[in-house]
Amino acid sequence: MRKIVIAIDGYSSCGKSTTAKAVAAELGYAYIDTGAMYRAVTLYLLEHGISFEDLPRVEQALHEMHIAFKRNRKTGRNELCLDGVIREDEIRQMRISNLVSEVSGIPAVRHAMVRQQQRMGRKRGVVMDGRDIGTTVFPDAEVKIFMTADVLTRALRRQEELALKEEHVPVEDIVENLRKRDHLDSTRTESPLRRAADAVLLDTTHMMIDEQVDFVLERVSASLFSLAAAGWQGNEQK
Ligand code: DC
């Protein structure tokens, strides 16, 4: 069966990664969390004491660091690996969430990450979540979803996720962080967060995960069907 690219973009904490992971598992596709890559760059710069404003040093750091995903055999999940070490927990901490939009707005960082993401998806058969997948990384993605949800709903979801990792953060702080990131992500000059003209809008405020997953899978079936139909028509014309 033909493999396609599924781009899931949208605001932070709308359920993009949970949905994307489940869709990838259902289809036997690879799941790539592009936000984790920007988080890893942020962690690297912090740990090496590199100022985000020191652009030549940031560019050098992009050549030095090695970002990859490793499959955890026990959980079946792809985990972010920075310089050979799994750093999933650290990259999700609030200290990183508070700085990541600054780092992801640096053009050299975006260029390096976009190039790597395009390489990761060149054979297709991937579900990629992020902010600019349908607009910049894979403008030719066969399925494009743009997810949104009410900011308080998103903050409560993120609070629950953090609490599971023993990080207890007041909901107001999370709302503030989400608002700040939404603003920075949508107003940066380099590939800002915006809905691609051909992306389908999915508001998850009142949706359960299963419904979100079914919504995306329906779009995938429709896309595969129309690709197959186009193939049949192409064959008939030959
Ligand atoms: O999805 P996330 O919250 O883990 O993403 C972390 C940050 O990375 C987010 O504030 C915006 C940025 N990001 C981006 O600019 N482009 C992407 N494709 C993915 C994430």
Coordinates of C-alpha atoms and ligand atoms in Angstrom, one line a residue:
M1 CA 0.0 0.0 0.0
R2 CA 1.2 3.5 -0.8
K3 CA 2.7 5.4 2.1
I4 CA 1.9 9.0 2.8
V5 CA 3.0 11.9 5.0
I6 CA 0.5 13.1 7.7
A7 CA 1.3 16.6 9.0
I8 CA -0.3 17.5 12.4
D9 CA 0.3 21.2 13.3
G10 CA -1.3 23.4 15.8
Y11 CA -1.0 25.1 19.2
S12 CA 0.9 23.6 22.2
S13 CA -1.0 21.0 24.3
C14 CA -3.9 20.4 22.0
G15 CA -3.3 16.7 22.0
K16 CA -1.2 16.7 18.9
S17 CA 1.4 14.2 20.1
T18 CA -1.0 11.8 21.7
T19 CA -3.1 11.8 18.5
A20 CA -0.1 11.6 16.2
K21 CA 1.4 8.7 18.2
A22 CA -1.9 6.7 18.1
V23 CA -2.3 7.3 14.4
A24 CA 1.2 6.2 13.7
A25 CA 0.8 3.0 15.7
E26 CA -2.5 2.2 13.9
L27 CA -0.9 2.7 10.5
G28 CA 2.5 1.2 11.3
Y29 CA 4.1 4.6 10.4
A30 CA 7.0 6.3 12.2
Y31 CA 6.1 9.1 14.6
I32 CA 8.3 12.2 14.7
D33 CA 7.8 14.8 17.4
T34 CA 9.5 17.9 15.9
G35 CA 8.9 19.9 19.1
A36 CA 11.1 17.5 20.9
M37 CA 13.9 18.5 18.5
Y38 CA 13.6 22.2 19.3
R39 CA 13.5 21.3 23.0
A40 CA 16.7 19.3 22.6
V41 CA 18.5 22.2 20.9
T42 CA 17.4 24.4 23.9
L43 CA 18.7 21.9 26.4
Y44 CA 22.0 21.7 24.6
L45 CA 22.5 25.4 24.5
L46 CA 21.6 25.8 28.2
E47 CA 23.9 22.9 29.3
H48 CA 26.8 24.3 27.2
G49 CA 26.3 27.9 28.5
I50 CA 25.7 29.2 25.0
S51 CA 23.8 32.5 24.8
F52 CA 20.8 32.4 22.3
E53 CA 22.1 35.7 21.0
D54 CA 25.5 34.4 20.1
L55 CA 24.5 33.4 16.6
P56 CA 28.0 32.2 15.4
R57 CA 28.3 30.0 18.5
V58 CA 24.6 28.7 18.1
E59 CA 25.4 27.8 14.5
Q60 CA 28.6 25.9 15.6
A61 CA 26.6 24.1 18.3
L62 CA 24.1 22.9 15.6
H63 CA 27.0 21.2 13.9
E64 CA 28.3 19.7 17.1
M65 CA 25.0 18.3 18.6
H66 CA 23.5 15.0 17.5
I67 CA 19.7 14.7 17.7
A68 CA 18.0 11.4 17.0
F69 CA 15.0 9.3 18.0
K70 CA 15.5 5.9 19.6
R71 CA 12.8 3.3 19.9
N72 CA 12.2 2.2 23.5
R73 CA 11.7 -1.6 23.2
K74 CA 9.7 -1.8 26.4
T75 CA 7.2 1.0 25.6
G76 CA 7.4 0.9 21.8
R77 CA 7.9 4.7 21.9
N78 CA 10.4 6.9 20.1
E79 CA 12.5 8.7 22.6
L80 CA 14.6 11.8 22.0
C81 CA 18.3 11.1 22.1
L82 CA 20.8 14.0 22.5
D83 CA 24.4 13.1 21.9
G84 CA 23.5 9.4 22.4
V85 CA 21.7 9.9 25.7
I86 CA 17.9 9.7 26.1
R87 CA 16.7 13.1 27.5
E88 CA 12.9 12.7 27.3
D89 CA 12.3 13.9 30.8
E90 CA 14.5 16.9 30.8
I91 CA 13.3 18.3 27.6
R92 CA 9.7 18.3 28.9
Q93 CA 10.5 20.4 32.0
M94 CA 9.0 23.8 32.4
R95 CA 12.5 25.5 32.4
I96 CA 12.8 24.2 28.8
S97 CA 9.1 25.1 27.9
N98 CA 9.8 28.6 29.0
L99 CA 12.7 29.1 26.7
V100 CA 12.1 26.9 23.7
S101 CA 10.1 29.4 21.6
E102 CA 13.0 31.8 21.7
V103 CA 15.3 29.1 20.4
S104 CA 12.9 27.8 17.8
G105 CA 12.6 31.4 16.4
I106 CA 16.3 31.5 15.5
P107 CA 16.5 31.0 11.6
A108 CA 19.6 28.9 11.7
V109 CA 18.0 26.5 14.2
R110 CA 14.9 26.2 12.1
H111 CA 16.9 25.6 8.9
A112 CA 18.9 22.8 10.5
M113 CA 15.8 21.1 12.1
V114 CA 13.7 21.4 8.9
R115 CA 16.5 19.8 6.9
Q116 CA 16.7 16.9 9.3
Q117 CA 12.9 16.5 9.5
Q118 CA 12.8 16.3 5.6
R119 CA 15.5 13.6 5.6
M120 CA 13.6 11.7 8.3
G121 CA 10.4 11.7 6.2
R122 CA 11.9 11.3 2.7
K123 CA 10.6 7.7 2.4
R124 CA 7.1 8.9 3.6
G125 CA 5.2 6.6 5.9
V126 CA 5.5 9.2 8.8
V127 CA 3.2 11.1 11.1
M128 CA 5.0 14.4 12.0
D129 CA 3.7 16.8 14.6
G130 CA 4.8 20.4 15.0
R131 CA 4.0 24.0 13.9
D132 CA 5.2 24.2 10.3
I133 CA 5.0 20.7 9.0
G134 CA 2.1 21.3 6.5
T135 CA 3.5 24.8 5.5
T136 CA 7.3 24.4 5.4
V137 CA 8.6 20.9 6.1
F138 CA 6.2 18.9 3.9
P139 CA 4.0 21.3 2.0
D140 CA 3.1 18.3 -0.2
A141 CA 1.9 16.2 2.8
E142 CA -1.2 14.2 1.7
V143 CA -3.0 14.8 5.0
K144 CA -2.7 18.0 6.9
I145 CA -4.5 18.7 10.2
F146 CA -4.4 21.9 12.2
M147 CA -5.3 21.4 15.8
T148 CA -6.6 24.0 18.2
A149 CA -8.4 24.0 21.6
D150 CA -9.4 26.5 24.3
V151 CA -6.4 27.7 26.3
L152 CA -7.6 26.6 29.7
T153 CA -8.4 23.1 28.5
R154 CA -4.9 23.0 27.1
A155 CA -3.4 24.2 30.3
L156 CA -5.3 21.6 32.4
R157 CA -4.1 18.9 30.1
R158 CA -0.4 20.0 30.4
Q159 CA -0.8 20.3 34.2
E160 CA -1.9 16.7 34.4
E161 CA 1.0 15.6 32.2
L162 CA 3.5 17.4 34.4
A163 CA 1.9 16.1 37.6
L164 CA 2.5 12.6 36.3
K165 CA 6.2 13.4 36.3
E166 CA 6.0 14.9 39.8
E167 CA 6.3 18.5 38.5
H168 CA 3.4 20.5 40.1
V169 CA 2.8 23.8 38.4
P170 CA -0.1 26.2 39.0
V171 CA -2.5 26.4 36.1
E172 CA -2.1 30.2 35.8
D173 CA 1.6 29.7 35.1
I174 CA 0.9 27.2 32.4
V175 CA -1.8 29.5 30.8
E176 CA 0.8 32.3 30.8
N177 CA 3.5 30.0 29.2
L178 CA 1.0 28.8 26.6
R179 CA -0.1 32.3 25.7
K180 CA 3.5 33.5 25.4
R181 CA 4.5 30.5 23.2
D182 CA 1.4 30.9 21.0
H183 CA 2.4 34.6 20.5
L184 CA 6.0 33.9 19.8
D185 CA 5.3 30.9 17.6
S186 CA 2.7 32.7 15.5
T187 CA 4.6 36.0 15.1
R188 CA 8.1 34.9 14.4
T189 CA 9.4 35.8 10.9
E190 CA 10.8 32.3 10.0
S191 CA 8.0 29.8 9.2
P192 CA 5.5 31.0 11.8
L193 CA 2.7 28.8 13.2
R194 CA -0.2 29.1 10.8
R195 CA -2.8 26.9 9.3
A196 CA -1.9 25.8 5.7
A197 CA -4.6 26.7 3.3
D198 CA -5.3 23.0 2.6
A199 CA -5.2 21.9 6.3
V200 CA -8.3 20.6 8.0
L201 CA -9.2 22.3 11.3
L202 CA -9.6 20.1 14.3
D203 CA -10.8 21.8 17.5
T204 CA -10.2 19.3 20.4
T205 CA -11.7 21.3 23.3
H206 CA -14.6 18.9 23.7
M207 CA -13.1 15.8 22.1
M208 CA -11.7 12.6 23.6
I209 CA -8.5 11.2 22.3
D210 CA -10.2 8.3 20.5
E211 CA -12.4 10.8 18.6
Q212 CA -9.4 12.8 17.5
V213 CA -7.6 9.7 16.3
D214 CA -10.7 8.5 14.4
F215 CA -11.0 11.9 12.8
V216 CA -7.4 11.8 11.5
L217 CA -7.7 8.1 10.4
E218 CA -10.8 9.0 8.4
R219 CA -8.9 11.7 6.5
V220 CA -6.1 9.2 5.9
S221 CA -8.5 6.6 4.4
A222 CA -10.1 9.4 2.2
S223 CA -6.7 10.4 1.0
L224 CA -5.5 6.9 0.2
F225 CA -8.8 6.2 -1.6
S226 CA -8.4 9.3 -3.8
L227 CA -4.8 8.5 -4.5
A228 CA -5.8 5.0 -5.5
A229 CA -8.6 6.4 -7.7
A230 CA -6.3 8.8 -9.3
G231 CA -3.9 5.9 -10.0
W232 CA -6.7 3.9 -11.6
Q233 CA -7.7 6.8 -13.8
G234 CA -4.1 7.3 -14.8
N235 CA -3.9 3.7 -15.8
E236 CA -7.1 3.8 -17.8
Q237 CA -5.8 6.8 -19.7
K238 CA -2.5 5.0 -20.6
Ligands
DC1 O1 5.2 20.8 20.6 P1 6.0 21.4 21.7 O2 5.3 22.2 22.7 O3 6.9 20.3 22.3 O4 7.0 22.4 20.9 C1 8.0 23.1 21.6 C2 8.3 24.4 21.0 O5 9.0 24.2 19.7 C3 7.0 25.2 20.7 O6 6.9 26.3 21.6 C4 7.3 25.8 19.3 C5 8.4 25.1 18.7 N1 8.2 24.3 17.5 C6 8.4 24.9 16.3 O7 8.6 26.1 16.3 N2 8.2 24.2 15.2 C7 7.9 22.9 15.2 N3 7.7 22.2 14.1 C8 7.7 22.2 16.5 C9 7.8 23.0 17.6

